[in-house]
Coordinates of C-alpha atoms in Angstrom, one line a residue:
X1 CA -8.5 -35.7 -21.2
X2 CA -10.1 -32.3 -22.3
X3 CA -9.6 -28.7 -21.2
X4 CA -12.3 -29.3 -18.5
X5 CA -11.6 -32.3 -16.5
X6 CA -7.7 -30.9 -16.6
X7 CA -9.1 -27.8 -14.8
X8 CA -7.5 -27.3 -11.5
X9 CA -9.1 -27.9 -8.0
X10 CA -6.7 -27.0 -5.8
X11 CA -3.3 -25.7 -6.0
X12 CA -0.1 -26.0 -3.5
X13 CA 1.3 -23.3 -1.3
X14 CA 5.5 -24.2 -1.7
X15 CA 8.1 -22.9 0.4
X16 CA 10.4 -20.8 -1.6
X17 CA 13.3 -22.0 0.2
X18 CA 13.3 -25.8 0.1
X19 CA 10.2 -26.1 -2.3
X20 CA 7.9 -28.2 0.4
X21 CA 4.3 -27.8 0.2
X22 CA 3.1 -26.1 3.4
X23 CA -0.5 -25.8 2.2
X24 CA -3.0 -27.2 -0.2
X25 CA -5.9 -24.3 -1.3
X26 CA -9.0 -24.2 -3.3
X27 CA -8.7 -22.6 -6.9
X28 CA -12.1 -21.1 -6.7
X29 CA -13.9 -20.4 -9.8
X30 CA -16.2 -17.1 -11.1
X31 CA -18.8 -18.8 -9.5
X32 CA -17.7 -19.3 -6.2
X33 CA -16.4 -15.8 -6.1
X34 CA -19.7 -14.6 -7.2
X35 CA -21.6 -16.6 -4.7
X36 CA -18.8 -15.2 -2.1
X37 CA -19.6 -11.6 -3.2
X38 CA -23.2 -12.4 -2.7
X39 CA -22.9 -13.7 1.0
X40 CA -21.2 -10.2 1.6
X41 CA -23.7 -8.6 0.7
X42 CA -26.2 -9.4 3.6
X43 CA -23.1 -9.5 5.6
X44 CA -22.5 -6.0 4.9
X45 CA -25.8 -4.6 6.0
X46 CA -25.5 -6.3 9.2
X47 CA -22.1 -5.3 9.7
X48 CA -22.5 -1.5 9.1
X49 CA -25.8 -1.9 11.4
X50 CA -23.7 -2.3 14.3
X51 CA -22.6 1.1 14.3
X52 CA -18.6 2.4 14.7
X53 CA -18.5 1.0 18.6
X54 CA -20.0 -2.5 17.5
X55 CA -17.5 -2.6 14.8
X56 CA -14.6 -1.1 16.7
X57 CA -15.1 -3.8 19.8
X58 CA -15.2 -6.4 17.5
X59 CA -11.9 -5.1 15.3
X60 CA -10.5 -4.6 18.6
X61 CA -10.8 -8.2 19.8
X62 CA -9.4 -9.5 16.3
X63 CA -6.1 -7.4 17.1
X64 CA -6.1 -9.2 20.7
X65 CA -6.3 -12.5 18.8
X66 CA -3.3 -11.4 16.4
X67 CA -1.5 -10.2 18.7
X68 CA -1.1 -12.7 21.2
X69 CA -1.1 -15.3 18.3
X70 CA 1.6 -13.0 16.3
X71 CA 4.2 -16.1 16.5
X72 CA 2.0 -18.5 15.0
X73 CA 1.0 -16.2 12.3
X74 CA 4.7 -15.3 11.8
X75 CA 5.2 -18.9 11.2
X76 CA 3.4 -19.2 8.2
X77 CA 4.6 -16.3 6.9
X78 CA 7.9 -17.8 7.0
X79 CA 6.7 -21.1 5.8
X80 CA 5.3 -19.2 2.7
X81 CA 7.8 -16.4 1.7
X82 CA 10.7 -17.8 3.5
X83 CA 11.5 -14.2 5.1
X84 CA 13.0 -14.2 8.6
X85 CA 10.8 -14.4 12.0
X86 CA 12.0 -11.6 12.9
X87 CA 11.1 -9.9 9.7
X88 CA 8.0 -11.4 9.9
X89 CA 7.0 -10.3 13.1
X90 CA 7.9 -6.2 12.4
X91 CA 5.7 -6.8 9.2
X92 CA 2.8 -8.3 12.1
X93 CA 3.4 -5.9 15.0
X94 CA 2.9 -2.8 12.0
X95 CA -0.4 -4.3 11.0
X96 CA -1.8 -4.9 14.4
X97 CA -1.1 -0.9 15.0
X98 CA -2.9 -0.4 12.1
X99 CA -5.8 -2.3 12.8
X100 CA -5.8 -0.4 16.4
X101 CA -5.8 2.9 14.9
X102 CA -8.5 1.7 12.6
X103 CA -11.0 0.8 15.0
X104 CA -10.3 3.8 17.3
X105 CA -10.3 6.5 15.1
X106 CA -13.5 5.4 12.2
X107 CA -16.1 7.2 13.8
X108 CA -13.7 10.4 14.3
X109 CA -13.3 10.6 11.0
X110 CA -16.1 9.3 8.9
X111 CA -19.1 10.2 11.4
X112 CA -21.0 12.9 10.0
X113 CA -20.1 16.9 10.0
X114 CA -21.6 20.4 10.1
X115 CA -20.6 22.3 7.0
X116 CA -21.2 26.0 6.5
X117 CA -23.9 26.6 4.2
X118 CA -23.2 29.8 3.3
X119 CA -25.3 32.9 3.1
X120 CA -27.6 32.6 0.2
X121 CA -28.6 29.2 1.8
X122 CA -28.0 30.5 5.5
X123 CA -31.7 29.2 6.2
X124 CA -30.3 25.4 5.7
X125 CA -28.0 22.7 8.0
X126 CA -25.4 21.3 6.3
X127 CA -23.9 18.2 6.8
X128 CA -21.7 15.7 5.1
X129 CA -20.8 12.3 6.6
X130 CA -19.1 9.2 5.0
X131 CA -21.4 6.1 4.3
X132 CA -19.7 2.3 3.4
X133 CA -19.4 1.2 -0.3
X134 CA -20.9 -2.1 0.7
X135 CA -18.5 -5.1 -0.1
X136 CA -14.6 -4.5 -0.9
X137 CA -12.5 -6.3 -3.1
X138 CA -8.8 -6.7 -2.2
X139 CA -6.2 -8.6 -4.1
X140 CA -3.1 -8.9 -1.7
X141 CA 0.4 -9.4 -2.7
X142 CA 3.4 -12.2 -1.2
X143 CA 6.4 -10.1 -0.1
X144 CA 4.1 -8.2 3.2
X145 CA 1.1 -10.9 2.7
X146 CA -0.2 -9.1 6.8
X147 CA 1.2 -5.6 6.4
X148 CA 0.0 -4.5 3.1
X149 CA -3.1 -6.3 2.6
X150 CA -4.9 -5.3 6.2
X151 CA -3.8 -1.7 5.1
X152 CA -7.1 -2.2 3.4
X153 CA -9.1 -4.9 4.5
X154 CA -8.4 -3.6 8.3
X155 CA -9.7 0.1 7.1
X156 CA -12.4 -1.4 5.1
X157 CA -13.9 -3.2 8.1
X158 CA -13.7 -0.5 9.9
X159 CA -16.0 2.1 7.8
X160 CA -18.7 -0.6 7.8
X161 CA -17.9 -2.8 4.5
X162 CA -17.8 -6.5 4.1
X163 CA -14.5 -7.8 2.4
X164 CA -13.7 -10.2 -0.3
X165 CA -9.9 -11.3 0.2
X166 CA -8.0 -13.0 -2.4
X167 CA -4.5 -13.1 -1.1
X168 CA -1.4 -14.2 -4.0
X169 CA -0.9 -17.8 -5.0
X170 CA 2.2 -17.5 -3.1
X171 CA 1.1 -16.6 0.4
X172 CA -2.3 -18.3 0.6
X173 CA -2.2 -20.1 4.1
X174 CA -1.7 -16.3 5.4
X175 CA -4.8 -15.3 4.0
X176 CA -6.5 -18.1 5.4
X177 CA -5.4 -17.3 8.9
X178 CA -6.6 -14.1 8.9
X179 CA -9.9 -15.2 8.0
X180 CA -10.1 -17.6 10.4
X181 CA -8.9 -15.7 13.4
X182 CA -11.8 -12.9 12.1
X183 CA -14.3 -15.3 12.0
X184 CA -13.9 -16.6 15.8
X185 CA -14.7 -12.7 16.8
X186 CA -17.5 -12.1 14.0
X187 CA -19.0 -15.6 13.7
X188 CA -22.8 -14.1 12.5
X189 CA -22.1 -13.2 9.4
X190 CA -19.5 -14.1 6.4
X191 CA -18.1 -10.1 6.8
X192 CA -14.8 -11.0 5.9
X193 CA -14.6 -14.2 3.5
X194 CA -11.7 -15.5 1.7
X195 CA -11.0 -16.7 -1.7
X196 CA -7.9 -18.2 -3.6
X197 CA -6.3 -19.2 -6.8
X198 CA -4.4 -17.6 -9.6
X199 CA -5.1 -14.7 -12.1
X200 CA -8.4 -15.8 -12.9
X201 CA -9.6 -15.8 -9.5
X202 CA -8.6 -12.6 -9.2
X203 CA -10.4 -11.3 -12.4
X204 CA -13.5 -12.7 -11.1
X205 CA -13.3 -10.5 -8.1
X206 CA -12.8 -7.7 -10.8
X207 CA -16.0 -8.2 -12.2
X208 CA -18.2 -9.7 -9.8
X209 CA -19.9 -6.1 -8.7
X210 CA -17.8 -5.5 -5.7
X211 CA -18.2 -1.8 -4.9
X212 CA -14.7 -1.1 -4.7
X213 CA -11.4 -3.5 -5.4
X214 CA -7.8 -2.6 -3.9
X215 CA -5.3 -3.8 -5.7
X216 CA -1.7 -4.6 -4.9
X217 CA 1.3 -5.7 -7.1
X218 CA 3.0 -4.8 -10.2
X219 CA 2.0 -2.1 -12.6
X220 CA 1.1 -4.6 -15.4
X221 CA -1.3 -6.1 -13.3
X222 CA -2.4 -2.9 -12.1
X223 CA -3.6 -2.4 -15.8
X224 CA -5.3 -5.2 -16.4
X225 CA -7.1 -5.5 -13.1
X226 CA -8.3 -1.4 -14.3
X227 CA -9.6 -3.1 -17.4
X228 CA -11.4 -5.9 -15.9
X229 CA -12.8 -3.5 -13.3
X230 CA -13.8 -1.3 -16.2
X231 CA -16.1 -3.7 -17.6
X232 CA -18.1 -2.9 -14.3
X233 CA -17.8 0.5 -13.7
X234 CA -15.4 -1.0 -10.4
X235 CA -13.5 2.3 -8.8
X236 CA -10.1 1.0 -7.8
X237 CA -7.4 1.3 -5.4
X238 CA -3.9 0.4 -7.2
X239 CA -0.5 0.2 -5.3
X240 CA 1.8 -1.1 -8.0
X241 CA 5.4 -1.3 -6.7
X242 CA 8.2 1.5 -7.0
X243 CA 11.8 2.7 -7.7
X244 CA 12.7 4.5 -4.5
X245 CA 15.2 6.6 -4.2
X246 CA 17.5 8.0 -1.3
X247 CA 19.1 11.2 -1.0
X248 CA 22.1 12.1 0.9
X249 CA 23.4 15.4 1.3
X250 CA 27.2 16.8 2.2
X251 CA 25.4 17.5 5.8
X252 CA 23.5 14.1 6.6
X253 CA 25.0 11.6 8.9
X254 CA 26.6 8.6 7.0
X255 CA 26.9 5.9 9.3
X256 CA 22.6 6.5 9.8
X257 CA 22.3 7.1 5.8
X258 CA 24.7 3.9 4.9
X259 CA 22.3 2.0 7.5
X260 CA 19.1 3.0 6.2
X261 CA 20.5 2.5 2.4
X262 CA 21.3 -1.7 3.1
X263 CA 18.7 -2.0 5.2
X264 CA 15.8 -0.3 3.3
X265 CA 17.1 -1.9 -0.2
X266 CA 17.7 -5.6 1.4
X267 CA 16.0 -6.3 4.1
X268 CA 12.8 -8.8 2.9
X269 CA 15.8 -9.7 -0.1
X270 CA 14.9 -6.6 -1.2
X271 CA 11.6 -7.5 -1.9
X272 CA 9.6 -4.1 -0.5
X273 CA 8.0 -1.7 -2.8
X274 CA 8.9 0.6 -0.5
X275 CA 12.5 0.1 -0.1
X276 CA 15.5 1.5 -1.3
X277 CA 17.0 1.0 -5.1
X278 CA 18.6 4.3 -5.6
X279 CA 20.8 6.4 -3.9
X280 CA 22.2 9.8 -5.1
X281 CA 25.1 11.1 -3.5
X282 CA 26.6 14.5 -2.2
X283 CA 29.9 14.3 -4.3
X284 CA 31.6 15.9 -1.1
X285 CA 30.2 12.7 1.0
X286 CA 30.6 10.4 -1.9
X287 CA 33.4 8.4 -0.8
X288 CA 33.0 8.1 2.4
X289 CA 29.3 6.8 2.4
X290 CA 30.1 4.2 0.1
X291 CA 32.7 2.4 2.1
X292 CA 30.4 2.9 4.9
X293 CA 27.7 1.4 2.5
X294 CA 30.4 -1.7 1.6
X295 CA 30.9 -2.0 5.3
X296 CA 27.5 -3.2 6.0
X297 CA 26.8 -4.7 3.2
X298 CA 29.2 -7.2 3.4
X299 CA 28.0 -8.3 6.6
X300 CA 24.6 -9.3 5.1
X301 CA 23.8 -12.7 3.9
X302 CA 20.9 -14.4 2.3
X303 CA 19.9 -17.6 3.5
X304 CA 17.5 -20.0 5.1
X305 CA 19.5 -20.5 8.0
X306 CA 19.0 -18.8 11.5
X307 CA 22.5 -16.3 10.9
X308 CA 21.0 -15.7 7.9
X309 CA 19.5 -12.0 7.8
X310 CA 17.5 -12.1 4.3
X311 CA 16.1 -15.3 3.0
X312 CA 14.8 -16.2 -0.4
X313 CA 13.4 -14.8 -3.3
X314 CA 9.9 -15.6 -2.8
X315 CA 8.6 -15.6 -6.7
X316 CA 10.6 -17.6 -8.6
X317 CA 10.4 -15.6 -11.6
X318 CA 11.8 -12.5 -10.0
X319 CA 14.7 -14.2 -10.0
X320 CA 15.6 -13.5 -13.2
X321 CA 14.8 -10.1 -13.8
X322 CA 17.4 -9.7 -10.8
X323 CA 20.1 -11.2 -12.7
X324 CA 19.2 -9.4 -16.1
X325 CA 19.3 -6.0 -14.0
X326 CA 22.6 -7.1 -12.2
X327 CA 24.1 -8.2 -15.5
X328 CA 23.2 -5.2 -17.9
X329 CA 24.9 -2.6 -14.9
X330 CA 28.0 -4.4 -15.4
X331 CA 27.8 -4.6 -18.9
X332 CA 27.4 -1.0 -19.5
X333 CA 30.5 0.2 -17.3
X334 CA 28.7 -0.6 -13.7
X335 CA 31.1 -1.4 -10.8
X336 CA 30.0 -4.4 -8.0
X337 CA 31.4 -3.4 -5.3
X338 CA 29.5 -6.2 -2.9
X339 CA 28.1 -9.3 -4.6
X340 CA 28.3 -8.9 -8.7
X341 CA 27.1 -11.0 -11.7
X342 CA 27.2 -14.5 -9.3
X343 CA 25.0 -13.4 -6.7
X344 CA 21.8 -14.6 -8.1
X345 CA 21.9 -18.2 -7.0
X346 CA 18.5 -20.6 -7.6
X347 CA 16.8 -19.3 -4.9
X348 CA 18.7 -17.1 -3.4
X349 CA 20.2 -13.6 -4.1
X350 CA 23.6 -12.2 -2.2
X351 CA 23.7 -8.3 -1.7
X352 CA 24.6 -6.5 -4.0
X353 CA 26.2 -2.8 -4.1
X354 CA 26.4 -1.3 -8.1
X355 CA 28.4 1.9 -8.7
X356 CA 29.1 3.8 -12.0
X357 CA 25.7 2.4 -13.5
X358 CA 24.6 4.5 -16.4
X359 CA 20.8 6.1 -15.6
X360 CA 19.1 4.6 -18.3
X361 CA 20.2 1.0 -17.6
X362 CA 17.5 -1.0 -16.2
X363 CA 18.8 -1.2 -13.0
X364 CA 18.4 2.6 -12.3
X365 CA 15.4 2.4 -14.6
X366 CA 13.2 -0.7 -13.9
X367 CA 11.9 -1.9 -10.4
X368 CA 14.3 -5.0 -9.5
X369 CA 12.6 -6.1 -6.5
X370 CA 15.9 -7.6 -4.9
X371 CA 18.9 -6.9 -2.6
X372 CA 20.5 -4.5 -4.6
X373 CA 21.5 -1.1 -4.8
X374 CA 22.6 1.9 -7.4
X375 CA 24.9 4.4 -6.1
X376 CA 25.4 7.4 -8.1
X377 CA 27.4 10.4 -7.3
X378 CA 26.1 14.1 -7.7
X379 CA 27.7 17.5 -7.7
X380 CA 24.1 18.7 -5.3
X381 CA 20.8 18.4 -4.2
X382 CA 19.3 20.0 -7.4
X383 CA 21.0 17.4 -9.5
X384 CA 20.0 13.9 -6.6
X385 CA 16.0 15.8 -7.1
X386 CA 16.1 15.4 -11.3
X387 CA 17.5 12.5 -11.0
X388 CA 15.4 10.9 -8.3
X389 CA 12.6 12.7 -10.2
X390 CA 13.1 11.1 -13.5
X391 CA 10.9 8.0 -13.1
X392 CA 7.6 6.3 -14.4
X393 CA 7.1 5.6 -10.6
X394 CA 6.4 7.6 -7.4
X395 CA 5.9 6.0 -4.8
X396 CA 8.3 6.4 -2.0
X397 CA 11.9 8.0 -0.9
X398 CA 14.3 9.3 1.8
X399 CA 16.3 11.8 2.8
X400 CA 19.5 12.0 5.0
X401 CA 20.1 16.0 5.8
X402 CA 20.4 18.1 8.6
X403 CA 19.2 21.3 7.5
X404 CA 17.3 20.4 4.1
X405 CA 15.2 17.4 4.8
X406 CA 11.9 19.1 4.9
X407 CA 12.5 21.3 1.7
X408 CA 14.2 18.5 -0.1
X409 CA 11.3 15.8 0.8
X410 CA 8.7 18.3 -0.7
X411 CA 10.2 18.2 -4.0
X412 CA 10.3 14.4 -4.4
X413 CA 7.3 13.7 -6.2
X414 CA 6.4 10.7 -4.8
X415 CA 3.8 9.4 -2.1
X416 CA 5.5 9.5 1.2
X417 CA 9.1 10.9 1.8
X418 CA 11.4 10.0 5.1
X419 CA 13.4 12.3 6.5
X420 CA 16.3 11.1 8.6
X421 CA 14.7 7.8 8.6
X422 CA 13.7 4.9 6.2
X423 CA 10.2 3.5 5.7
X424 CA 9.0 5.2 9.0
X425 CA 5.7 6.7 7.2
X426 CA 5.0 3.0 7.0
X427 CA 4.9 2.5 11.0
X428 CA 2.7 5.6 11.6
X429 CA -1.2 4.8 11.0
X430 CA -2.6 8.5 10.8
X431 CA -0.3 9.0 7.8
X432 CA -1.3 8.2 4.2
X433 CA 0.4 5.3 1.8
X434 CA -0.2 5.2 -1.7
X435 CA 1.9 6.9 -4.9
X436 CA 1.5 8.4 -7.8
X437 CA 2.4 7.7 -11.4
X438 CA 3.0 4.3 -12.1
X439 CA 2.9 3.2 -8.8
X440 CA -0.8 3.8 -8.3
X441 CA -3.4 6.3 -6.7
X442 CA -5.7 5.9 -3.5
X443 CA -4.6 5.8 -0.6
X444 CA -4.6 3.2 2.4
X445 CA -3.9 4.1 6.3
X446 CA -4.7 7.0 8.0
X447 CA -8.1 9.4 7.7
X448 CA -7.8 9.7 3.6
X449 CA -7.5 5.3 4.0
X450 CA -11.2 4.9 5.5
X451 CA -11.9 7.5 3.4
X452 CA -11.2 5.5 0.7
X453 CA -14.0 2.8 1.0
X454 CA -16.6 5.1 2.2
X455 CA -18.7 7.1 -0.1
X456 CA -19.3 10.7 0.6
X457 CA -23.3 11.7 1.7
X458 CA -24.1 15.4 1.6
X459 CA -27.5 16.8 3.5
X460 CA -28.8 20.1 3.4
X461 CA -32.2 19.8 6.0
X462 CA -33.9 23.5 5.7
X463 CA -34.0 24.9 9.4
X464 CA -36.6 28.0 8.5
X465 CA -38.1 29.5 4.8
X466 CA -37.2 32.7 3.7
X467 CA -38.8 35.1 1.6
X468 CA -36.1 34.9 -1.1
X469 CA -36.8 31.0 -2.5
X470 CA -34.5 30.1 -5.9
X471 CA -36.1 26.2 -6.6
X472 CA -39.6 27.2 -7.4
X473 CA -41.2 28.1 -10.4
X474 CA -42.7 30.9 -8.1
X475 CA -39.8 32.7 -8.2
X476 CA -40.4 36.6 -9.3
X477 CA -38.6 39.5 -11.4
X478 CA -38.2 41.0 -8.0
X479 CA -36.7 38.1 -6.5
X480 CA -34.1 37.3 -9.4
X481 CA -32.8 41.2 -9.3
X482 CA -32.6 41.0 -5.4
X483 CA -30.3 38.0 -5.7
X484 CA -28.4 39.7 -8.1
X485 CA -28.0 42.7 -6.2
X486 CA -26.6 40.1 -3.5
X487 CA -24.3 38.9 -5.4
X488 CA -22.7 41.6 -6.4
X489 CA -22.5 42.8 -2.8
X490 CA -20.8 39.7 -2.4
X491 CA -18.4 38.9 -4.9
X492 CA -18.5 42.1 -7.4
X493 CA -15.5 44.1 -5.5
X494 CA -12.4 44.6 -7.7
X495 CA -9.4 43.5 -5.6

């Protein structure tokens, strides 16, 4: 058999939790992305014809659809990553808000302005508005497969673009309902099309001439999708993961802060680029949140059964790098105080609290994408901020104080900081999500998200001539030393 007729058609969606196949998905080649990209194209014009209320009824409809539908679609979320319904329904309910905000607030923000034109051009209108790219690339991820994908493809739509969605190998049936739901409100045209398969799928959306591609997943793929969109000229949006931290000061209340720590490092199994991996600890409070931290922990269990309140590790790689991260903390002097080296099972992981774990061991170091959790004790706040600081990544973090919060959050150099809270930045749609570092740039949600996949149109419309014209070849002696004079009334004071 050669290389060619071994090519795979079709691949199968598994669930990671008993290994059935849910779904069965085309592995579409360079071409069919191409011709998918193409399609969009047309789509687009017709799309961004109908204006921000067209587009806004019709993205309003799709969220009607979702939302009374939200249990079905939860369903193959579950089927896919083998999360909870419930967590699979928080991760539905957020996009749907989302989608709402989306629709509502696109023309507020992207419709076009009056800018001041200043008074050497005070004879001119100016005017900047926000124009779609055309047709948007977006590579999804499996551990939010609604969430974090219609981040973008929801704010896309709604600045006027077409969409090209190729959701991970692991969550393709999610993709597809999406798509389909879309398409019963937008039947004209292909605006929002779907494509699957594996890496090289995904490449060929790099370099099929999308105007934009948002990307989201680990940093190493981060890299290589820049290079492939390179080839191109491609701009791109990259969220690439984390390693969040969590602060907790002498002042903050524990039984919230030992709450938000096991539920923002293990709920999804930990799998949220978002969540919690580190927490730095007020020595005065040190003790006290821990065994509050133990407390709760203990009560959490991973599983595919309905008590269960995490469920598997969706990639099956992941697994190991878990277990490498677990294993090199206890090696190095690290303390398990929940779960331990046996916790990594075949599919499943057990919580897992880690004390006394040296900062450059990988579990303080790398992003383990599980249920786990490094506690480290500090004498103060200056010490948790290096420390919390010290990272490749940037992309998200908490705080738990009473009086600091709002100083201490604006020294985290990471994307989005909450205070008092855990992932709540997420659930608001006017605020901005993206990091920096080696978690990415660009941003999704909010004004700078439609932003995003817009380009910027500046028009300067002359409302009456003036005796002193610069652009001409006209232009006198006289006229240069009068502008100069102005100019010096202007901006020559000493201050």
């Amino acid at each position: 058999m050669t290389a060619v007729q071994a090519k795979q058609d079709t691949f199968d969606s598994l669930s990671p939790a008993t290994d059935e196949v849910v779904g069965t998905y085309p592995v579409h080649t360079a071409d069919d992305v191409a011709a998918a990209v193409a399609r969009g194209r047309d789509a687009a014009d017709w799309w961004a014809g109908l204006g921000f209320d067209g587009r806004a009824d019709r993205l309003q409809r799709w969220k009607g659809v979702i939302t009374r539908r939200a249990a079905q679609l939860a369903e193959v979320v579950h089927a896919e990553t083998g999360k909870p319904h419930a967590d699979a329904m928080l991760e539905i309910v957020l996009a749907i808000d989302h989608t709402a905000w989306a629709a509502k607030n696109a023309s507020k923000v992207l419709r076009r302005k009056r800018r001041p034109a200043g008074l050497l051009m005070s004879n001119h209108a100016a005017s900047v508005e926000f124009q779609p790219l055309g047709v948007v690339g977006v590579i999804g991820p499996w551990n939010y497969p609604v969430f974090t994908p219609m981040g973008s493809i929801a704010y896309a739509l709604a600045a006027g673009n077409a969409v090209v969605f190729k959701p991970s190998e692991y969550t393709p049936g999610v993709g597809k309902w999406l798509a389909d739901t879309f398409a019963e409100i937008v039947p004209e045209r292909p605006v929002f099309q779907l494509i699957t398969g594996y890496g090289e799928t995904g490449a060929a959306l790099c370099r099929s001439g999308v105007d934009k591609l948002a990307f989201t997943g680990s940093p190493g793929t981060g890299k290589k999708i820049m290079a492939a969109c390179a080839e191109t000229l491609t701009p791109v949006l990259i969220e690439a993961g984390g390693k969040d931290a969590l602060l907790v000061d002498a002042d903050a209340d524990l039984d919230a802060a030992a709450d938000a720590a096991v539920w923002g490092g293990m709920s999804n199994a930990g799998q949220t680029c978002v969540g919690v991996e580190r927490v730095y600890v007020h020595e005065r409070v040190y003790d006290d949140f821990v065994a509050k931290v133990v407390k709760i922990a203990e009560e959490v269990r991973a599983g595919d059964d309905p008590e269960a309140k995490i469920g598997p590790i969706t990639m099956p790689g992941q697994l190991k790098i878990i277990r490498r991260h677990i294993h090199d903390a206890l090696a190095r002097g690290g303390r398990a105080l929940v779960g331990g080296k046996d916790a990594v099972g075949e599919r499943f992981v057990q919580p897992t609290v880690l004390v006394d774990v040296p900062e450059d061991s990988e579990a303080v170091r790398e992003e383990t994408f599980g249920p786990t959790l490094t506690i480290a004790k500090v004498a103060d706040m200056d010490e948790a901020i290096a420390k919390a600081n010290d990272t490749k990544y940037g992309l998200a973090s908490t705080v738990y104080s009473k009086r600091r919060g709002m100083e201490l959050a604006a020294r985290l150099r990471a994307g989005m900081t909450s205070v008092n809270s855990v992932i709540s930045f997420a659930g608001i749609p006017s605020l901005p999500f993206g990091g920096v570092g080696e978690s990415g740039f660009g941003r999704i949600h909010g004004p700078e998200g439609l932003k995003e996949f817009t380009r910027s149109k500046a028009i300067a419309r002359q409302r009456f001539k003036v005796p002193l014209v610069l652009t001409t070849f006209s232009r006198t002696a006289k006229t240069d030393a009068t502008v100069a004079k102005l100019i010096t009334l202007l901006h020559g004071k000493r201050r």
